[in-house]
């Protein structure tokens, strides 16, 4: 299983699935190939290197605190709803530093982003009131907004040349030797992709993390002690988390990794064959779709003993290559992984040093389509400590 996943995820003749172009746009990193893909990937990665991410720690920390602020006042909290808001606001802050994520305009945009996400895996029937039609309309609104934002920023850059160190700047000012500057369409499609790729994924990982920490006192204790040490090391209660703090969270990172393994937030990745290929004596014809499933690897007892159990300590030893692929593998590995881990660790710090929680419906079932989710959106009672 591990070998075939590695093969199909790194094979040069296994191209993009074509499933995303309709709603994310023809220029989305998900669908382009070769040098165009490498170009977009470099820009994405530039946003996620430590030097760049360091600049966003404070913003993410403030968003985590803002999100959690209201929890103490509520009787019950839908964790899914709240973490979706948190991950969306983080992405908006990453796209454009100037935008205030919680304004009504941004909330409307979040609904549009969600409508697009809902439409991506739907059958593309363009009829009134179909999810696909709604997603197309949401896409048009989001593009109009981004178009205005891009034109405004281009004008600002032309007037004073001052960069803001956000995704908008990185995409607009990136100059490729062959392609030159990117067009509005190229920038827009990839900003929509960024919102798409980083929204539900991180939000769901946080839901599963909270659920499993709540059900596992030993893991909870380790994470809680680690976070409390950081909290107690601060000279005032009104402190900012720093980049250095986030590198002092090995137990939390192990819990986050264990959740990514166990929950398989993105459980399948699809490739379309660009020509006939041979694999282990079989010929797979051009245009066939290959689905690479993560759960058979992540839940294999021979790779992860007692694999169904939440046990962060298994990540005290790094996983062997190809056996831990929540972010994919090969050329198309997720460029947003470092951001997602950072968001999760900051959120958990603020959560665990302030609240305890209990599920309202401990037996709420899991739904598996389109992503593994807790059916009641992980409704919890929250207690301040
Ligand atoms: C728990 C969080 C996340 C998980 C589990 C996840 C998982 C994945 C996986 C498995 C892929 C590979 C798809 C493939 O091989 O075709 C991928 C690609 C991608 N992800 Fe993520 N992701 C997460 C968070 C993020 C975030 C926060 C961002 C952006 C800020 C992001 C942006 C992207 C993009 C742009 C791609 C496309 C890469 C390409 O086609 O080259 N992801 N992600």
XYZ file of C-alpha atoms and ligand atoms in Angstrom:
428
model
C 0.000 0.000 0.000
C 2.726 2.458 1.020
C 4.734 1.702 -2.108
C 1.760 2.100 -4.461
C 0.733 5.380 -2.790
C 4.282 6.688 -3.213
C 4.334 5.495 -6.804
C 1.069 7.111 -7.915
C 1.626 10.331 -5.981
C 5.049 10.911 -7.479
C 4.594 9.416 -10.961
C 5.158 11.995 -13.723
C 2.343 10.493 -15.803
C -0.246 10.839 -13.034
C -1.729 14.280 -13.607
C -4.326 16.405 -11.839
C -7.813 14.932 -11.524
C -9.615 17.763 -13.347
C -12.227 17.830 -10.558
C -11.294 21.274 -9.271
C -10.922 23.422 -12.390
C -14.655 24.093 -12.797
C -15.014 25.901 -9.492
C -11.498 26.873 -8.484
C -10.656 28.078 -11.999
C -8.366 26.904 -14.807
C -5.305 28.492 -13.212
C -5.654 26.816 -9.805
C -2.453 25.145 -8.619
C -4.554 21.979 -8.238
C -4.985 21.628 -11.983
C -1.947 23.090 -13.765
C 1.080 20.973 -14.582
C 4.831 21.238 -15.239
C 6.544 24.614 -14.956
C 3.245 26.394 -14.284
C 2.607 24.144 -11.295
C 6.182 24.618 -10.061
C 5.779 28.391 -10.325
C 2.583 28.500 -8.242
C 3.982 25.993 -5.771
C 7.047 28.225 -5.203
C 4.786 31.176 -4.461
C 2.631 29.128 -2.062
C 5.677 27.786 -0.317
C 7.134 31.290 -0.020
C 4.083 32.144 2.096
C 4.693 29.234 4.434
C 8.435 29.355 5.144
C 9.254 30.147 8.798
C 10.319 33.724 7.994
C 6.927 34.401 6.446
C 4.827 32.485 8.993
C 6.530 34.239 11.917
C 4.864 37.458 10.766
C 1.424 35.875 11.207
C 1.773 34.392 14.705
C 0.314 37.463 16.382
C -2.597 37.651 13.960
C -3.434 33.955 14.459
C -3.085 34.311 18.235
C -5.489 37.253 18.304
C -7.979 35.369 16.137
C -7.797 32.318 18.415
C -8.432 34.514 21.475
C -11.282 36.358 19.730
C -12.882 33.066 18.735
C -12.601 31.645 22.229
C -13.594 34.868 24.008
C -17.302 34.257 23.534
C -17.236 30.564 24.470
C -17.454 31.287 28.197
C -20.724 33.179 27.653
C -22.406 30.467 25.627
C -24.280 27.496 27.030
C -23.157 25.240 24.219
C -20.670 25.718 21.416
C -20.640 24.150 17.967
C -16.928 23.529 17.682
C -17.101 22.929 13.929
C -18.776 26.284 13.346
C -16.232 28.072 15.499
C -13.127 26.428 14.084
C -14.391 27.076 10.561
C -14.627 30.765 11.435
C -11.150 30.696 12.975
C -9.459 28.981 10.027
C -11.293 31.167 7.519
C -10.311 34.408 9.320
C -6.710 33.221 9.457
C -6.710 32.653 5.709
C -8.269 36.067 5.063
C -5.546 37.635 7.215
C -2.947 35.699 5.235
C -4.429 36.818 1.901
C -4.659 40.485 2.796
C -3.327 42.037 5.981
C -5.546 45.049 5.534
C -8.854 43.143 5.684
C -10.710 42.897 8.975
C -11.896 39.292 9.054
C -15.012 39.702 11.186
C -16.754 42.508 9.249
C -20.147 41.635 7.644
C -18.524 41.794 4.197
C -15.963 39.168 5.176
C -18.623 36.965 6.773
C -20.568 37.077 3.467
C -17.387 36.066 1.700
C -16.957 33.169 4.103
C -20.413 31.948 3.137
C -19.403 32.181 -0.514
C -16.192 30.272 0.148
C -18.243 27.567 1.908
C -20.731 27.414 -0.946
C -17.847 26.835 -3.357
C -16.448 24.117 -1.089
C -19.872 22.455 -0.994
C -20.102 22.587 -4.780
C -16.703 21.165 -5.654
C -17.606 17.541 -5.074
C -21.170 17.817 -6.351
C -22.301 16.574 -9.709
C -21.945 19.609 -12.024
C -25.596 20.149 -12.910
C -26.095 23.816 -13.663
C -29.801 24.101 -12.781
C -31.475 26.748 -10.598
C -31.002 25.977 -6.894
C -28.587 23.115 -7.525
C -25.537 23.248 -5.187
C -23.376 23.499 -8.283
C -25.259 26.570 -9.632
C -25.030 28.181 -6.179
C -21.307 27.472 -6.108
C -20.860 29.089 -9.535
C -22.676 32.191 -8.336
C -20.593 32.294 -5.150
C -17.455 31.920 -7.231
C -18.462 34.892 -9.404
C -19.003 37.061 -6.287
C -15.709 36.000 -4.718
C -13.862 36.718 -7.952
C -15.422 40.186 -8.236
C -14.269 40.939 -4.721
C -10.743 39.611 -5.314
C -10.499 41.422 -8.638
C -11.217 44.736 -6.888
C -8.704 43.910 -4.161
C -5.992 42.998 -6.665
C -6.512 46.140 -8.775
C -6.420 48.292 -5.662
C -3.202 46.653 -4.486
C -1.564 46.911 -7.893
C -2.339 50.651 -7.860
C -0.945 51.003 -4.327
C 2.245 49.162 -5.252
C 2.661 51.312 -8.350
C 2.168 54.471 -6.268
C 4.454 53.756 -3.311
C 6.058 50.322 -3.917
C 5.525 49.367 -0.297
C 4.920 45.650 0.264
C 2.612 44.349 3.001
C 4.030 40.836 3.210
C 0.736 39.063 2.590
C -0.371 36.528 -0.025
C -1.827 39.225 -2.243
C 1.564 40.926 -2.514
C 3.421 37.664 -3.015
C 1.216 36.683 -5.946
C 1.064 40.153 -7.514
C 4.752 40.996 -7.271
C 6.166 37.588 -8.188
C 7.990 37.910 -11.487
C 8.870 34.767 -13.358
C 11.682 34.882 -15.956
C 9.460 33.340 -18.629
C 5.900 34.221 -17.623
C 6.545 37.707 -16.202
C 3.945 38.915 -13.696
C 0.792 36.895 -13.027
C -2.558 38.002 -14.460
C -5.571 38.783 -12.250
C -7.099 35.432 -13.230
C -3.960 33.558 -12.135
C -3.855 35.382 -8.809
C -7.606 35.033 -8.178
C -7.817 31.323 -8.937
C -4.967 30.625 -6.561
C -6.293 32.817 -3.774
C -9.628 30.998 -4.033
C -7.644 27.739 -3.918
C -5.867 28.894 -0.791
C -9.222 29.570 0.890
C -10.509 26.217 -0.335
C -7.460 24.159 0.687
C -6.982 25.622 4.141
C -10.516 26.116 5.436
C -12.360 22.874 6.253
C -9.137 20.900 6.603
C -7.697 22.777 9.574
C -11.135 23.343 11.124
C -11.900 19.612 11.048
C -8.491 18.658 12.397
C -9.186 20.923 15.385
C -12.589 19.321 15.963
C -11.032 15.851 16.035
C -8.189 17.061 18.212
C -10.590 18.464 20.802
C -12.721 15.328 20.676
C -9.809 12.938 21.179
C -8.079 15.045 23.826
C -11.339 15.096 25.763
C -11.576 11.318 25.613
C -7.964 10.617 26.537
C -6.851 11.861 29.988
C -3.199 10.855 29.545
C -2.747 12.725 26.245
C -4.756 15.637 27.618
C -2.474 15.860 30.659
C 0.677 15.951 28.537
C -0.635 18.696 26.278
C -2.101 20.628 29.199
C 1.160 20.531 31.183
C 3.136 21.662 28.181
C 0.822 24.583 27.477
C 0.612 25.551 31.146
C 4.433 25.737 31.303
C 4.362 28.276 28.481
C 1.530 30.168 30.183
C 3.367 30.240 33.537
C 6.547 31.457 31.848
C 4.805 34.700 30.884
C 5.187 37.724 33.133
C 1.635 38.991 32.599
C -1.722 37.375 31.866
C -2.105 39.704 28.897
C 0.635 38.097 26.817
C 1.247 37.398 23.137
C 2.333 33.977 22.000
C 5.568 34.090 20.030
C 7.022 31.970 17.234
C 9.546 30.648 19.793
C 6.669 29.536 22.063
C 5.196 27.513 19.211
C 8.476 25.645 18.836
C 8.251 24.611 22.503
C 5.170 22.428 21.982
C 6.439 18.942 21.074
C 3.674 17.074 22.951
C 1.004 19.202 21.263
C 2.591 18.606 17.872
C 2.546 14.851 18.534
C -1.159 15.059 19.365
C -1.806 17.076 16.206
C 0.080 14.541 14.072
C -1.766 11.668 15.708
C -5.080 13.344 14.867
C -4.045 13.820 11.242
C -3.180 10.123 11.093
C -6.315 8.931 12.817
C -8.940 11.267 11.339
C -7.737 11.301 7.722
C -9.212 14.717 7.158
C -8.203 14.448 3.504
C -8.615 10.709 3.077
C -8.218 10.388 -0.649
C -6.224 12.068 -3.387
C -7.046 11.527 -7.052
C -4.856 11.495 -10.148
C -5.767 11.126 -13.825
C -3.323 9.159 -15.970
C -1.893 11.243 -18.800
C -0.754 8.112 -20.686
C -0.869 4.301 -20.373
C 1.292 3.207 -17.479
C 2.523 -0.160 -16.219
C 2.424 -0.974 -12.554
C 3.258 -4.369 -11.036
C 2.450 -6.206 -14.261
C -0.817 -4.334 -14.931
C -1.355 -1.790 -17.670
C -3.501 1.130 -16.591
C -4.920 3.010 -19.589
C -4.592 6.735 -20.227
C -7.403 8.848 -18.689
C -8.098 6.353 -15.892
C -8.579 7.927 -12.486
C -6.441 6.572 -9.656
C -7.638 7.171 -6.094
C -4.959 6.992 -3.428
C -6.586 6.307 -0.038
C -4.805 7.326 3.153
C -6.749 5.286 5.788
C -5.399 1.878 4.687
C -1.920 3.231 5.410
C -2.651 5.342 8.490
C -4.840 2.677 10.096
C -2.625 -0.315 9.306
C -1.785 -2.178 12.546
C 1.467 -3.423 11.085
C 2.642 0.184 10.608
C 0.924 1.701 13.640
C 0.378 -0.938 16.356
C -3.149 -0.701 17.776
C -3.799 1.821 15.001
C -7.384 2.700 15.973
C -6.219 4.058 19.332
C -5.383 7.739 19.820
C -1.839 7.549 21.083
C 0.285 10.647 20.389
C 3.369 9.069 21.969
C 3.793 6.918 18.847
C 5.133 10.074 17.164
C 8.053 10.216 19.613
C 9.713 8.214 16.842
C 9.396 9.895 13.417
C 7.226 7.981 10.939
C 8.988 6.196 8.080
C 8.770 7.881 4.696
C 5.460 7.258 2.958
C 3.712 5.946 6.092
C 2.445 9.334 7.270
C 0.930 11.228 4.376
C -1.950 13.394 5.675
C -0.589 16.229 3.542
C 0.035 14.034 0.505
C 3.348 13.054 -1.027
C 5.479 14.031 -4.010
C 5.327 17.205 -6.127
C 1.812 18.067 -5.039
C 2.339 17.704 -1.314
C 0.296 20.274 0.603
C 2.079 23.643 0.690
C -0.114 24.762 3.620
C 0.941 22.111 6.152
C 3.152 24.408 8.265
C 0.416 27.029 8.507
C -2.150 24.443 9.529
C 0.099 23.033 12.274
C 0.801 26.539 13.545
C -2.906 27.401 13.689
C -3.702 24.213 15.548
C -0.981 24.684 18.147
C -1.901 28.301 18.834
C -5.598 27.447 19.085
C -4.950 24.573 21.488
C -2.754 26.783 23.672
C -5.487 29.373 24.085
C -8.182 26.752 24.533
C -6.533 24.495 27.076
C -5.240 27.317 29.265
C -8.735 28.778 29.518
C -11.437 26.116 29.188
C -12.524 22.540 29.755
C -15.238 21.019 27.595
C -17.644 18.078 27.524
C -19.575 16.811 24.494
C -23.318 17.437 24.553
C -23.878 14.216 22.596
C -21.074 11.807 23.522
C -22.453 9.221 21.115
C -22.761 11.514 18.120
C -21.908 9.531 14.990
C -19.262 10.244 12.372
C -20.265 11.155 8.841
C -17.704 10.352 6.171
C -18.750 12.399 3.156
C -17.232 14.566 1.870
C -14.873 14.625 4.855
C -14.891 12.728 8.170
C -16.951 14.912 10.522
C -18.746 14.618 13.843
C -22.468 14.592 12.943
C -23.563 17.127 15.582
C -20.638 19.389 14.567
C -19.110 18.549 17.957
C -21.509 20.402 20.189
C -19.867 20.929 23.597
C -20.544 22.426 27.015
C -17.679 24.726 27.936
C -16.425 25.540 31.449
C -13.943 28.359 32.196
C -11.049 27.390 34.493
C -5.169 19.697 8.231
C -4.889 20.507 7.240
C -4.622 20.101 5.820
C -4.609 18.855 5.238
C -4.881 17.510 5.889
C -4.271 19.044 3.842
C -4.123 18.010 2.932
C -3.706 18.183 1.631
C -3.396 17.116 0.724
C -3.497 15.633 1.047
C -2.994 17.673 -0.433
C -2.440 16.945 -1.639
C -3.418 16.848 -2.773
C -2.800 16.131 -3.970
O -1.813 15.423 -3.839
O -3.386 16.302 -5.012
C -3.098 19.107 -0.283
C -2.825 20.010 -1.276
C -2.972 21.378 -1.133
N -3.233 22.058 0.040
Fe -3.566 21.236 1.829
N -4.107 20.381 3.611
C -4.298 21.067 4.787
C -4.188 22.426 4.992
C -3.928 23.353 4.006
C -3.813 24.780 4.213
C -3.887 25.489 5.576
C -3.615 25.334 2.974
C -3.419 26.771 2.582
C -3.208 27.741 3.316
C -3.597 24.262 2.009
C -3.436 24.428 0.658
C -3.247 23.399 -0.237
C -3.000 23.599 -1.648
C -2.929 24.944 -2.363
C -2.823 22.328 -2.219
C -2.556 21.995 -3.683
C -1.099 21.651 -3.912
C -0.801 21.222 -5.327
O -1.714 20.856 -6.085
O 0.386 21.235 -5.677
N -3.792 23.078 2.667
N -3.510 19.395 1.003
